[in-house]
PDB file of N, CA and C in Angstrom:
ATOM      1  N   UNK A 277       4.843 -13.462 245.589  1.00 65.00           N
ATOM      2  CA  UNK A 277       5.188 -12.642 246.726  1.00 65.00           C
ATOM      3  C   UNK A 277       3.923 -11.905 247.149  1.00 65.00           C
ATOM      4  N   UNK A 278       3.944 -11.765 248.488  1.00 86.00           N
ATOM      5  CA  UNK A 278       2.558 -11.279 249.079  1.00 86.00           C
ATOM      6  C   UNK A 278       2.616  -9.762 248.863  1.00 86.00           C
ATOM      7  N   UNK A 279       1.500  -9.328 248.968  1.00 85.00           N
ATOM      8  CA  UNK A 279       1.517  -7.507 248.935  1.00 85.00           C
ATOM      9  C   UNK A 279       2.616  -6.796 250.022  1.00 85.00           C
ATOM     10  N   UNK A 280       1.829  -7.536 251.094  1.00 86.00           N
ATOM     11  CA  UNK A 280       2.501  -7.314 252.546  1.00 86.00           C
ATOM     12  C   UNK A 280       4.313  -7.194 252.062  1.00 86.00           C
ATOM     13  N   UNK A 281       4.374  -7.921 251.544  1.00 84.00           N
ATOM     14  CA  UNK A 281       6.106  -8.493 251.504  1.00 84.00           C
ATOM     15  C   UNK A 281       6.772  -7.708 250.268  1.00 84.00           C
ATOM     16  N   UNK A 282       5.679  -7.213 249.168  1.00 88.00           N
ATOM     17  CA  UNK A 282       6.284  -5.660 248.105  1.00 88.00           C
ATOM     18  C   UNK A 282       6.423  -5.066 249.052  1.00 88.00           C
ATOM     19  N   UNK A 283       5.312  -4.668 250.090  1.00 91.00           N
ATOM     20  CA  UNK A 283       5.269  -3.450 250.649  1.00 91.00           C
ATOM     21  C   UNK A 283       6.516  -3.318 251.712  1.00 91.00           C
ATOM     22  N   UNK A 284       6.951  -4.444 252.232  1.00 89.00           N
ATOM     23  CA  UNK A 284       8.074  -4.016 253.330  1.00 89.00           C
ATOM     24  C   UNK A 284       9.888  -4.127 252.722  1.00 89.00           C
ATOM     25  N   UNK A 285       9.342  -4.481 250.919  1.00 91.00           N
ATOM     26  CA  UNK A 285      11.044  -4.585 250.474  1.00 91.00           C
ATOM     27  C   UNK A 285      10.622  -3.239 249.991  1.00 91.00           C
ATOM     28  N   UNK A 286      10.083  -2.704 249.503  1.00 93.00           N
ATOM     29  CA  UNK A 286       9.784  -0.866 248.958  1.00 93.00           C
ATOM     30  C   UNK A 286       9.935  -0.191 249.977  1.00 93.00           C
ATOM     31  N   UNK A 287       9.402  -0.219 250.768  1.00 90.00           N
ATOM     32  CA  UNK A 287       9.735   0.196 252.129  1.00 90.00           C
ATOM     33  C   UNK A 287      11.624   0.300 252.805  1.00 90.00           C
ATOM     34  N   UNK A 288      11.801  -0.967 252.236  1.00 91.00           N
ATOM     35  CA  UNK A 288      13.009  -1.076 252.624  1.00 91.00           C
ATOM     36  C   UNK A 288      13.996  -0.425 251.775  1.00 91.00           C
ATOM     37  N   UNK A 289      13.390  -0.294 251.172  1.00 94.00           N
ATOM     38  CA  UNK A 289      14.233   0.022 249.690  1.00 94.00           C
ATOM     39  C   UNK A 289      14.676   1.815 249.662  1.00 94.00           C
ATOM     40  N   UNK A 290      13.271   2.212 250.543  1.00 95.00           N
ATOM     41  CA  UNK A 290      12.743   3.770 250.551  1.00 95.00           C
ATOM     42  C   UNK A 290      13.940   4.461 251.383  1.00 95.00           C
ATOM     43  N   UNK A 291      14.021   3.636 252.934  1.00 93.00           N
ATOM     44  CA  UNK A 291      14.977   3.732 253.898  1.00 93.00           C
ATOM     45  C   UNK A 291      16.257   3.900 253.376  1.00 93.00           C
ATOM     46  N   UNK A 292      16.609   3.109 252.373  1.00 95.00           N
ATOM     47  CA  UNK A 292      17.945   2.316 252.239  1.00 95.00           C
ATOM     48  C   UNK A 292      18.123   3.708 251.343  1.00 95.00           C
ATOM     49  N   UNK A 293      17.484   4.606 250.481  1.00 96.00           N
ATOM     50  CA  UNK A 293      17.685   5.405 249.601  1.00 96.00           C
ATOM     51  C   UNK A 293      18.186   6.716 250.684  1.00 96.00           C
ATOM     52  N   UNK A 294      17.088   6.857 251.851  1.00 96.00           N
ATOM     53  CA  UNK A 294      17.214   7.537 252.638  1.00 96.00           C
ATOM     54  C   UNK A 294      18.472   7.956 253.282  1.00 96.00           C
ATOM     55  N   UNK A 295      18.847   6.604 253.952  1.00 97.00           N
ATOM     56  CA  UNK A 295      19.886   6.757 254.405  1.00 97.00           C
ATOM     57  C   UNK A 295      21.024   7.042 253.631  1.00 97.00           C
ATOM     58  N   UNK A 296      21.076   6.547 252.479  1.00 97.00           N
ATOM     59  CA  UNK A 296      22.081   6.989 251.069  1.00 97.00           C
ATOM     60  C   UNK A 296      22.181   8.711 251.157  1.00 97.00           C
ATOM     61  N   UNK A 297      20.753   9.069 251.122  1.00 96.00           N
ATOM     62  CA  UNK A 297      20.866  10.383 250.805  1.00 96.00           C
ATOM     63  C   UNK A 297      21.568  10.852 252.173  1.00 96.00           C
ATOM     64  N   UNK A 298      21.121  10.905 253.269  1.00 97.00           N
ATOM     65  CA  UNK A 298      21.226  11.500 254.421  1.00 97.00           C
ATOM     66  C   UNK A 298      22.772  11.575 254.500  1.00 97.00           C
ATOM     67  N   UNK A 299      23.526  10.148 254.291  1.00 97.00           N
ATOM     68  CA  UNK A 299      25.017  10.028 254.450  1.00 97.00           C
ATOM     69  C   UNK A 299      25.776  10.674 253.127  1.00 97.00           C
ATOM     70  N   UNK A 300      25.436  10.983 251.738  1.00 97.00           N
ATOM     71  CA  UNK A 300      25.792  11.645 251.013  1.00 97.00           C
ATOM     72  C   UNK A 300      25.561  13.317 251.661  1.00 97.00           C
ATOM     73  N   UNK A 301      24.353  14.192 251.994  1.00 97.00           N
ATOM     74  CA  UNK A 301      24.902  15.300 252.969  1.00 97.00           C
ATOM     75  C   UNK A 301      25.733  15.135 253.608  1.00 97.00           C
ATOM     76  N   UNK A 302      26.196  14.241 254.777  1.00 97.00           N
ATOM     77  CA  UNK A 302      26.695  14.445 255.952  1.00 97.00           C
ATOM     78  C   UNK A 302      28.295  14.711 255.570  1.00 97.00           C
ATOM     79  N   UNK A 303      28.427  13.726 254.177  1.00 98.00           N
ATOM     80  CA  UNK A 303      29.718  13.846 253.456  1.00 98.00           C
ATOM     81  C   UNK A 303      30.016  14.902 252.963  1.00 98.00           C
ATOM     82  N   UNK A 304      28.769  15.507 252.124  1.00 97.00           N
ATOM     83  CA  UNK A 304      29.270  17.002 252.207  1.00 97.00           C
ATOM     84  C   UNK A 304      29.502  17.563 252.693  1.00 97.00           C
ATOM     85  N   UNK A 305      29.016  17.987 254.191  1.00 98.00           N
ATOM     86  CA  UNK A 305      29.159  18.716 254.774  1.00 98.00           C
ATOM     87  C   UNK A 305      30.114  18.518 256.318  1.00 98.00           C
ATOM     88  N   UNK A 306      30.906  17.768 255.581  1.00 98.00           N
ATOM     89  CA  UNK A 306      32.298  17.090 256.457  1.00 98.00           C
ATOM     90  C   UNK A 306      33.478  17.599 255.828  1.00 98.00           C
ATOM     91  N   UNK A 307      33.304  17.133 254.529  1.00 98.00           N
ATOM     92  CA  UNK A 307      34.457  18.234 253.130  1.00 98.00           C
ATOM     93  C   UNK A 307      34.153  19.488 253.606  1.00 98.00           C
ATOM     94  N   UNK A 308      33.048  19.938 253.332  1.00 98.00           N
ATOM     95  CA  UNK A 308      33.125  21.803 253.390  1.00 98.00           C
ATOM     96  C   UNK A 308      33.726  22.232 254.764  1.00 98.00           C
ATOM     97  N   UNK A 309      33.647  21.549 255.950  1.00 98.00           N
ATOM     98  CA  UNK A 309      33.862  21.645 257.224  1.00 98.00           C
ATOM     99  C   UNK A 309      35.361  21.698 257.052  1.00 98.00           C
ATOM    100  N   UNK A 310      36.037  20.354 256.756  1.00 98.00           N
ATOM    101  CA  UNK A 310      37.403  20.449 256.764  1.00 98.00           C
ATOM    102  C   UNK A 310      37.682  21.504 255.627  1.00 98.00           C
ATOM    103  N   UNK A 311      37.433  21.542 254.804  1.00 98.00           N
ATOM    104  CA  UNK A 311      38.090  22.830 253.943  1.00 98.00           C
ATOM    105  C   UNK A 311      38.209  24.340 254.410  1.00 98.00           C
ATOM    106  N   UNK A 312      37.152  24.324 255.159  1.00 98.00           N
ATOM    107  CA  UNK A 312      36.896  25.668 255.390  1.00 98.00           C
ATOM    108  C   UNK A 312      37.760  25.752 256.780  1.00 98.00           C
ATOM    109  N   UNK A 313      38.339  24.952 257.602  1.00 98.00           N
ATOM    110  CA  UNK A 313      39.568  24.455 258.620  1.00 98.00           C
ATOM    111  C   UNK A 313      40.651  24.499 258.251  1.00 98.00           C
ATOM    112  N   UNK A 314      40.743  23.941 257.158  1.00 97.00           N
ATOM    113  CA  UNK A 314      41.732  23.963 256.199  1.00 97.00           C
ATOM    114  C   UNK A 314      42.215  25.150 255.817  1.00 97.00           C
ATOM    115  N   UNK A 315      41.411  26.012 255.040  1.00 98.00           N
ATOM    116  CA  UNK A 315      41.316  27.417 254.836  1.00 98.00           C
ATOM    117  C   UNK A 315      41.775  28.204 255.735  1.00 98.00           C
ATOM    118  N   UNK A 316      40.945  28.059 256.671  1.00 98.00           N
ATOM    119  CA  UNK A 316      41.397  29.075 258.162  1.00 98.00           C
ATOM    120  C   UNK A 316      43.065  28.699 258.477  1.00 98.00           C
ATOM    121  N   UNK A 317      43.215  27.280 258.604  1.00 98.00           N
ATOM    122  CA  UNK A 317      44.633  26.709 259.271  1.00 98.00           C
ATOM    123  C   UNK A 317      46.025  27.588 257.853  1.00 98.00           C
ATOM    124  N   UNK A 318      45.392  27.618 256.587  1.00 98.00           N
ATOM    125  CA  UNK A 318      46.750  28.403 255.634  1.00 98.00           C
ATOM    126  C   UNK A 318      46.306  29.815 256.370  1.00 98.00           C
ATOM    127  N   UNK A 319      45.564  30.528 256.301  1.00 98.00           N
ATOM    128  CA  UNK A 319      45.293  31.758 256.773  1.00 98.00           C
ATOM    129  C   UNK A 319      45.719  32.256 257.999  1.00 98.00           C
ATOM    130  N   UNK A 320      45.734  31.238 259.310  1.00 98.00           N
ATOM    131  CA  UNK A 320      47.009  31.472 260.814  1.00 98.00           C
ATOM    132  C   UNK A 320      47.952  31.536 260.394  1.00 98.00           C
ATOM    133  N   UNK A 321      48.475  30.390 259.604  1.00 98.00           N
ATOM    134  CA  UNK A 321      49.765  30.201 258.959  1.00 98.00           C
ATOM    135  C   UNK A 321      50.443  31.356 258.570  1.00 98.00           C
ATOM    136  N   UNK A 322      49.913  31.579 257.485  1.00 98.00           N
ATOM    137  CA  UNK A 322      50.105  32.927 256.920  1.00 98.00           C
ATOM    138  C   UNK A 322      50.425  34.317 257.279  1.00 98.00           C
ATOM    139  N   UNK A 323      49.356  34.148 258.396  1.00 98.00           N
ATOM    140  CA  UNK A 323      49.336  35.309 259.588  1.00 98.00           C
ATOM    141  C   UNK A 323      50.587  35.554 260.641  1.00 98.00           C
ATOM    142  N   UNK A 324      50.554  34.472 261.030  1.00 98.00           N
ATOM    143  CA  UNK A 324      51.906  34.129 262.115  1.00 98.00           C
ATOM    144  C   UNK A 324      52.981  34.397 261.145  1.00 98.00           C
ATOM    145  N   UNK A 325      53.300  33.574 260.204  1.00 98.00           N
ATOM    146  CA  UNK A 325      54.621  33.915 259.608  1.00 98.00           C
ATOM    147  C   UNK A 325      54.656  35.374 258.715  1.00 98.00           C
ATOM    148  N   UNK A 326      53.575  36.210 258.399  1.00 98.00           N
ATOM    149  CA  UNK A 326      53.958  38.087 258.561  1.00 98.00           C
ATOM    150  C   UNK A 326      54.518  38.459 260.021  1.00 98.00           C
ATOM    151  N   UNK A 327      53.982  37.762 260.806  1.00 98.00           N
ATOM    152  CA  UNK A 327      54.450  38.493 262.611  1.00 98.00           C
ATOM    153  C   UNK A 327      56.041  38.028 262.460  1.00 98.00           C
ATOM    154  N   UNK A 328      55.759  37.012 262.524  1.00 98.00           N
ATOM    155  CA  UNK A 328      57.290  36.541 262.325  1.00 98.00           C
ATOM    156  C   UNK A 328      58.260  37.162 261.899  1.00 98.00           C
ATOM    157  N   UNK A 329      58.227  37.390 260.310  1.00 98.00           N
ATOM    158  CA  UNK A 329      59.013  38.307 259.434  1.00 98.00           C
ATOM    159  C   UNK A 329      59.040  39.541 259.821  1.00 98.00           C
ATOM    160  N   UNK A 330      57.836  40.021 260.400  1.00 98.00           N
ATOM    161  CA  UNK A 330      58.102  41.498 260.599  1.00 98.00           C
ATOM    162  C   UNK A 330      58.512  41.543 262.134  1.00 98.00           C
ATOM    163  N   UNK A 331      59.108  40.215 262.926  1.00 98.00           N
ATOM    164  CA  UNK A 331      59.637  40.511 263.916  1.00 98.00           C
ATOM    165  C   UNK A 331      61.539  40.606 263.859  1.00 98.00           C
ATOM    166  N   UNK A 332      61.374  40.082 262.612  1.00 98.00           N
ATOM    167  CA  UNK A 332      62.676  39.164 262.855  1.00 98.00           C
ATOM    168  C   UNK A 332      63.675  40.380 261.931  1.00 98.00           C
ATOM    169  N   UNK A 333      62.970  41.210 260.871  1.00 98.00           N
ATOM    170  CA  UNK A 333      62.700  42.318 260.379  1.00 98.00           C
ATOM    171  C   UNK A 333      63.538  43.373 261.295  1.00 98.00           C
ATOM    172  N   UNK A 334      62.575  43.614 262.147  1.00 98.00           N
ATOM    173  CA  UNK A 334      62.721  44.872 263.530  1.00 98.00           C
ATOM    174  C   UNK A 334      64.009  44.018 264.105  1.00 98.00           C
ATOM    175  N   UNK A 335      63.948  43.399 264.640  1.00 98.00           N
ATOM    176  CA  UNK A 335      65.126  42.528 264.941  1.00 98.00           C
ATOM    177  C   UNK A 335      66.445  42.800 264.343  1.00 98.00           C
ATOM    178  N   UNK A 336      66.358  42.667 263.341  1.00 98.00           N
ATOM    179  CA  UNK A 336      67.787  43.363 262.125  1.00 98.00           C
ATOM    180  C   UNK A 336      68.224  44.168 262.022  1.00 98.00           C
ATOM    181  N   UNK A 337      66.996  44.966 261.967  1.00 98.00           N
ATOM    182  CA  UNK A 337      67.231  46.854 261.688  1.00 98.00           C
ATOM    183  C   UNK A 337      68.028  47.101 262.830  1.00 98.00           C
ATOM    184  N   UNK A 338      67.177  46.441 264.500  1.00 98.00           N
ATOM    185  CA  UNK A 338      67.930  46.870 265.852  1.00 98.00           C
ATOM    186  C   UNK A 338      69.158  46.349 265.776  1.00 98.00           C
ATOM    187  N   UNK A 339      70.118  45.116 265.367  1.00 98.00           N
ATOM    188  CA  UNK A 339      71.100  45.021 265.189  1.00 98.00           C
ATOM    189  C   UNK A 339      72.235  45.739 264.264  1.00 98.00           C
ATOM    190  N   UNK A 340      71.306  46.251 263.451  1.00 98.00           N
ATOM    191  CA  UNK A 340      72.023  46.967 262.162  1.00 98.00           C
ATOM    192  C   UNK A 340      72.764  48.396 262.684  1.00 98.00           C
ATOM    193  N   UNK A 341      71.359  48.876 263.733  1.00 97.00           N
ATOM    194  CA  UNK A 341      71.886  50.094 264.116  1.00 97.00           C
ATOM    195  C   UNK A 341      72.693  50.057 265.149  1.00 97.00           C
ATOM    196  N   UNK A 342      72.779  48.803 265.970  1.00 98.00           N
ATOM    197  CA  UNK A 342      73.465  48.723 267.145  1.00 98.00           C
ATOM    198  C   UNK A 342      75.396  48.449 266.567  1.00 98.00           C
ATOM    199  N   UNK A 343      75.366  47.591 265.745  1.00 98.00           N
ATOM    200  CA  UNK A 343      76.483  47.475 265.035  1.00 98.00           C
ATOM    201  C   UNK A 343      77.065  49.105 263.697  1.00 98.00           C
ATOM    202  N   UNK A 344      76.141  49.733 263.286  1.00 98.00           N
ATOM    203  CA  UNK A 344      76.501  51.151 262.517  1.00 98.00           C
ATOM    204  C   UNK A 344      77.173  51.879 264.135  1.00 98.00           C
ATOM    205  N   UNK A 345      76.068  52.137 264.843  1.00 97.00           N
ATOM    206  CA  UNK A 345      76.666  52.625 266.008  1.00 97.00           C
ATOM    207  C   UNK A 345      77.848  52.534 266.649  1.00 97.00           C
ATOM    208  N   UNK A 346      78.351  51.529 266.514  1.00 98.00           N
ATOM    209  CA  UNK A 346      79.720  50.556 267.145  1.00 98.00           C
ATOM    210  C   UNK A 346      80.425  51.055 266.313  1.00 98.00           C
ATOM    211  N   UNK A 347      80.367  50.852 264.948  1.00 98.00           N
ATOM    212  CA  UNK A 347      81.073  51.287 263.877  1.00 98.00           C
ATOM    213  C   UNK A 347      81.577  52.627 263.840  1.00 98.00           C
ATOM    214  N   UNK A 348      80.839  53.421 264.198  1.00 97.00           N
ATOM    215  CA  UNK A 348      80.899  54.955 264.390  1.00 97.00           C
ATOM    216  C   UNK A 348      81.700  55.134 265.453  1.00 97.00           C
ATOM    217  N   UNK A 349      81.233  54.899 266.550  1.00 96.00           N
ATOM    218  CA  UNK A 349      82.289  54.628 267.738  1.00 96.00           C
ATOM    219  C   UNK A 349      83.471  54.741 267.784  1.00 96.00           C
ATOM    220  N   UNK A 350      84.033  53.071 266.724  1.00 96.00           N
ATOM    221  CA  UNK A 350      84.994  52.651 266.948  1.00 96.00           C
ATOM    222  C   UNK A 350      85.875  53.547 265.761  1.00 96.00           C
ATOM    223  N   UNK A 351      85.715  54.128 264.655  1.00 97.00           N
ATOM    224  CA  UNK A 351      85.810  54.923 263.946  1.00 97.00           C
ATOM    225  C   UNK A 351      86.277  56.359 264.271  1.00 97.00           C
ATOM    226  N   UNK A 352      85.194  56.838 265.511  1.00 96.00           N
ATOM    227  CA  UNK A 352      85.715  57.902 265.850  1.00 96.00           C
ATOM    228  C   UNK A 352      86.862  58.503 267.163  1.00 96.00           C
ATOM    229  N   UNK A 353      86.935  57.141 267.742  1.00 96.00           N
ATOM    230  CA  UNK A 353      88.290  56.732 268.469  1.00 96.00           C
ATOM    231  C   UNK A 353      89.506  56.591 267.803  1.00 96.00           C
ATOM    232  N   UNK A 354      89.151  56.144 266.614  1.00 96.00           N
ATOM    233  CA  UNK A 354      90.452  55.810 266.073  1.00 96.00           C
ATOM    234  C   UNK A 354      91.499  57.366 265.581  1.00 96.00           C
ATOM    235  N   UNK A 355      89.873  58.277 264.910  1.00 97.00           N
ATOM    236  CA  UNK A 355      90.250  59.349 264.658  1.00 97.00           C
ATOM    237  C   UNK A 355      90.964  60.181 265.379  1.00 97.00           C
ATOM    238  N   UNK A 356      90.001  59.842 266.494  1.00 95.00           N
ATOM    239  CA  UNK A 356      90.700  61.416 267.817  1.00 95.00           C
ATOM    240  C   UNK A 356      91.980  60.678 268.182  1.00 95.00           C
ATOM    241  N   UNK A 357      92.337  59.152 268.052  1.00 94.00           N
ATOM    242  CA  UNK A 357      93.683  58.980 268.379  1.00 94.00           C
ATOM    243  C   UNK A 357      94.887  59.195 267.244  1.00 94.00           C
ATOM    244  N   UNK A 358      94.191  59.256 266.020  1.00 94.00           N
ATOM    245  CA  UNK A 358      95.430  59.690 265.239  1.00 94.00           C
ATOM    246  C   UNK A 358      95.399  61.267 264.797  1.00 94.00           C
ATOM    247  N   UNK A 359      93.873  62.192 265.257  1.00 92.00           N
ATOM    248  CA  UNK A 359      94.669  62.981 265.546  1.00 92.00           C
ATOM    249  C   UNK A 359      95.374  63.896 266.908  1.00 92.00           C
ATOM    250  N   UNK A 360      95.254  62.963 268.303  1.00 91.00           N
ATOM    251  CA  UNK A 360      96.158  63.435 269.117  1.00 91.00           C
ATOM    252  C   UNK A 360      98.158  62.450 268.709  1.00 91.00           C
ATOM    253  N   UNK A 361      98.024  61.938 268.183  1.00 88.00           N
ATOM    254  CA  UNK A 361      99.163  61.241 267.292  1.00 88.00           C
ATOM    255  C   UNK A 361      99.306  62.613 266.536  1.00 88.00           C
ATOM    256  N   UNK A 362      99.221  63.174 265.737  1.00 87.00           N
ATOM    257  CA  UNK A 362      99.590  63.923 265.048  1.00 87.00           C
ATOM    258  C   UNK A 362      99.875  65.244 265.660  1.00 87.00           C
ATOM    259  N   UNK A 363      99.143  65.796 266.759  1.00 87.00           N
ATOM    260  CA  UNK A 363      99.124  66.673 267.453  1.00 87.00           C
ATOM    261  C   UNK A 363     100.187  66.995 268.303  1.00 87.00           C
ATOM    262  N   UNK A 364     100.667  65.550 268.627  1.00 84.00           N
ATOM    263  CA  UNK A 364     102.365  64.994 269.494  1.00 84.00           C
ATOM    264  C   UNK A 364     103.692  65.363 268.166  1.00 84.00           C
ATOM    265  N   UNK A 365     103.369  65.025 267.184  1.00 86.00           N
ATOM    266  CA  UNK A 365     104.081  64.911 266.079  1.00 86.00           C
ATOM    267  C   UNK A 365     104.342  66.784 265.218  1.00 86.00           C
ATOM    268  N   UNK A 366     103.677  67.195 265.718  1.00 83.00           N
ATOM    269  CA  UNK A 366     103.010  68.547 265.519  1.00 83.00           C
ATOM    270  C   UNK A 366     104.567  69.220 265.449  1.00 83.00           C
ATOM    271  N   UNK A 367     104.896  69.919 266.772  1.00 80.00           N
ATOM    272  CA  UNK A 367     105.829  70.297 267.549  1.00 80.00           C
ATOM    273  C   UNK A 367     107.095  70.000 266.775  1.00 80.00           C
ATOM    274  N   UNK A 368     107.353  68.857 266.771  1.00 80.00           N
ATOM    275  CA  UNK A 368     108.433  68.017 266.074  1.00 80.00           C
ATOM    276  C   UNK A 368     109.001  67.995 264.514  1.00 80.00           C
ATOM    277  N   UNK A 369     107.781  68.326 263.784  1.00 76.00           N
ATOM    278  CA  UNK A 369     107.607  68.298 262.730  1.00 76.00           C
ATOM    279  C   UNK A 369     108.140  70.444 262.241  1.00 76.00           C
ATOM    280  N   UNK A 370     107.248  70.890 262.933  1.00 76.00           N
ATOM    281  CA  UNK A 370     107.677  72.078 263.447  1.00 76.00           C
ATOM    282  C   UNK A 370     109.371  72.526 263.305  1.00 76.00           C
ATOM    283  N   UNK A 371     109.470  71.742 264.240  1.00 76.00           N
ATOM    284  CA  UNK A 371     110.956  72.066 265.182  1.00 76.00           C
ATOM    285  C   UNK A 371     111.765  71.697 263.833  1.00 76.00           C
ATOM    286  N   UNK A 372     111.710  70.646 263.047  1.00 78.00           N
ATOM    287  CA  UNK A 372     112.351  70.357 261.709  1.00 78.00           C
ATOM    288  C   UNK A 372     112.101  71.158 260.608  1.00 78.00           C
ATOM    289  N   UNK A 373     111.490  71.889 260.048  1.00 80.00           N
ATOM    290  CA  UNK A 373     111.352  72.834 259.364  1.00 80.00           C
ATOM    291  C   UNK A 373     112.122  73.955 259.735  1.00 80.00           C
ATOM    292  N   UNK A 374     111.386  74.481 260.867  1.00 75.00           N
ATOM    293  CA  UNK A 374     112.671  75.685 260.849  1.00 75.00           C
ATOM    294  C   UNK A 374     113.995  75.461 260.726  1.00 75.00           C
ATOM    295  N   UNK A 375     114.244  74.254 261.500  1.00 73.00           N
ATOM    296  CA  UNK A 375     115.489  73.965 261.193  1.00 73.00           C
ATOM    297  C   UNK A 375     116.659  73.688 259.830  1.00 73.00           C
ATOM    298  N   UNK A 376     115.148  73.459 259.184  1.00 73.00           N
ATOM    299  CA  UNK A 376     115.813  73.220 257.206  1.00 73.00           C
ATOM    300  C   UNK A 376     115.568  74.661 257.000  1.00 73.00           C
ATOM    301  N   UNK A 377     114.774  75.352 257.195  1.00 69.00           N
ATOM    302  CA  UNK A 377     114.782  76.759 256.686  1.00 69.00           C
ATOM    303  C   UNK A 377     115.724  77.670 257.231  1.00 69.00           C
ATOM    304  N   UNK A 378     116.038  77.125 258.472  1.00 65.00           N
ATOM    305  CA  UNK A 378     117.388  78.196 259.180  1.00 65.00           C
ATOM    306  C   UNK A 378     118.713  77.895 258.677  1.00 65.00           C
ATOM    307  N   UNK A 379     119.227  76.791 258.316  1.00 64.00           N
ATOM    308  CA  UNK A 379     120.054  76.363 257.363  1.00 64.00           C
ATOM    309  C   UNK A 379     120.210  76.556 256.055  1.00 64.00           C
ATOM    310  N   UNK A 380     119.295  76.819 255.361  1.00 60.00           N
ATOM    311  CA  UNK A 380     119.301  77.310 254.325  1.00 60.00           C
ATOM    312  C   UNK A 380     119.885  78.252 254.085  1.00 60.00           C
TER     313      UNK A 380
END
């Protein structure tokens, strides 16, 4: 083999290492790229679903109080109607007593 012809398979050889190396970075730094995407993409994730929870959260509480409220409401209607019910009954109840006590 001629000199000429070491010299252009070493040569070739030099490239061929080259490019090995060059495409072993590029691979690295394709992994670190997506990871660190990766990383960020659990970290929105993450982020959004606290907003979430703490919307859905506030959300509850406002139903909670809107329904206690109702509750109270409906609670204190019931009251003032049994005691104007009793208030009717009053008189009556009244009127029967004396009447057992005047008999007596």
């Amino acid at each position: 083999m001629s000199l000429e012809a070491i010299q252009k398979v070493t040569e070739a050889e030099q490239a061929a290492r080259e490019r090995r190396a060059e495409a072993a970075e590029e691979a690295k730094r394709i992994v670190a790229e997506a990871e660190r995407a990766g990383r960020q993409l659990v970290q929105d994730a993450r982020a959004k679903a606290e907003q979430e929870a703490k919307a859905m959260l506030a959300d509850a509480e406002v139903q909670a109080e809107k329904k206690a409220e109702q509750t109270l409401a409906d609670n204190s209607a019931r009251c003032e109607a049994l005691k104007q019910d009793a208030r009717k009954r009053l008189d009556k109840a009244a009127g029967l007593i004396v009447g057992r006590v005047g008999n007596s």
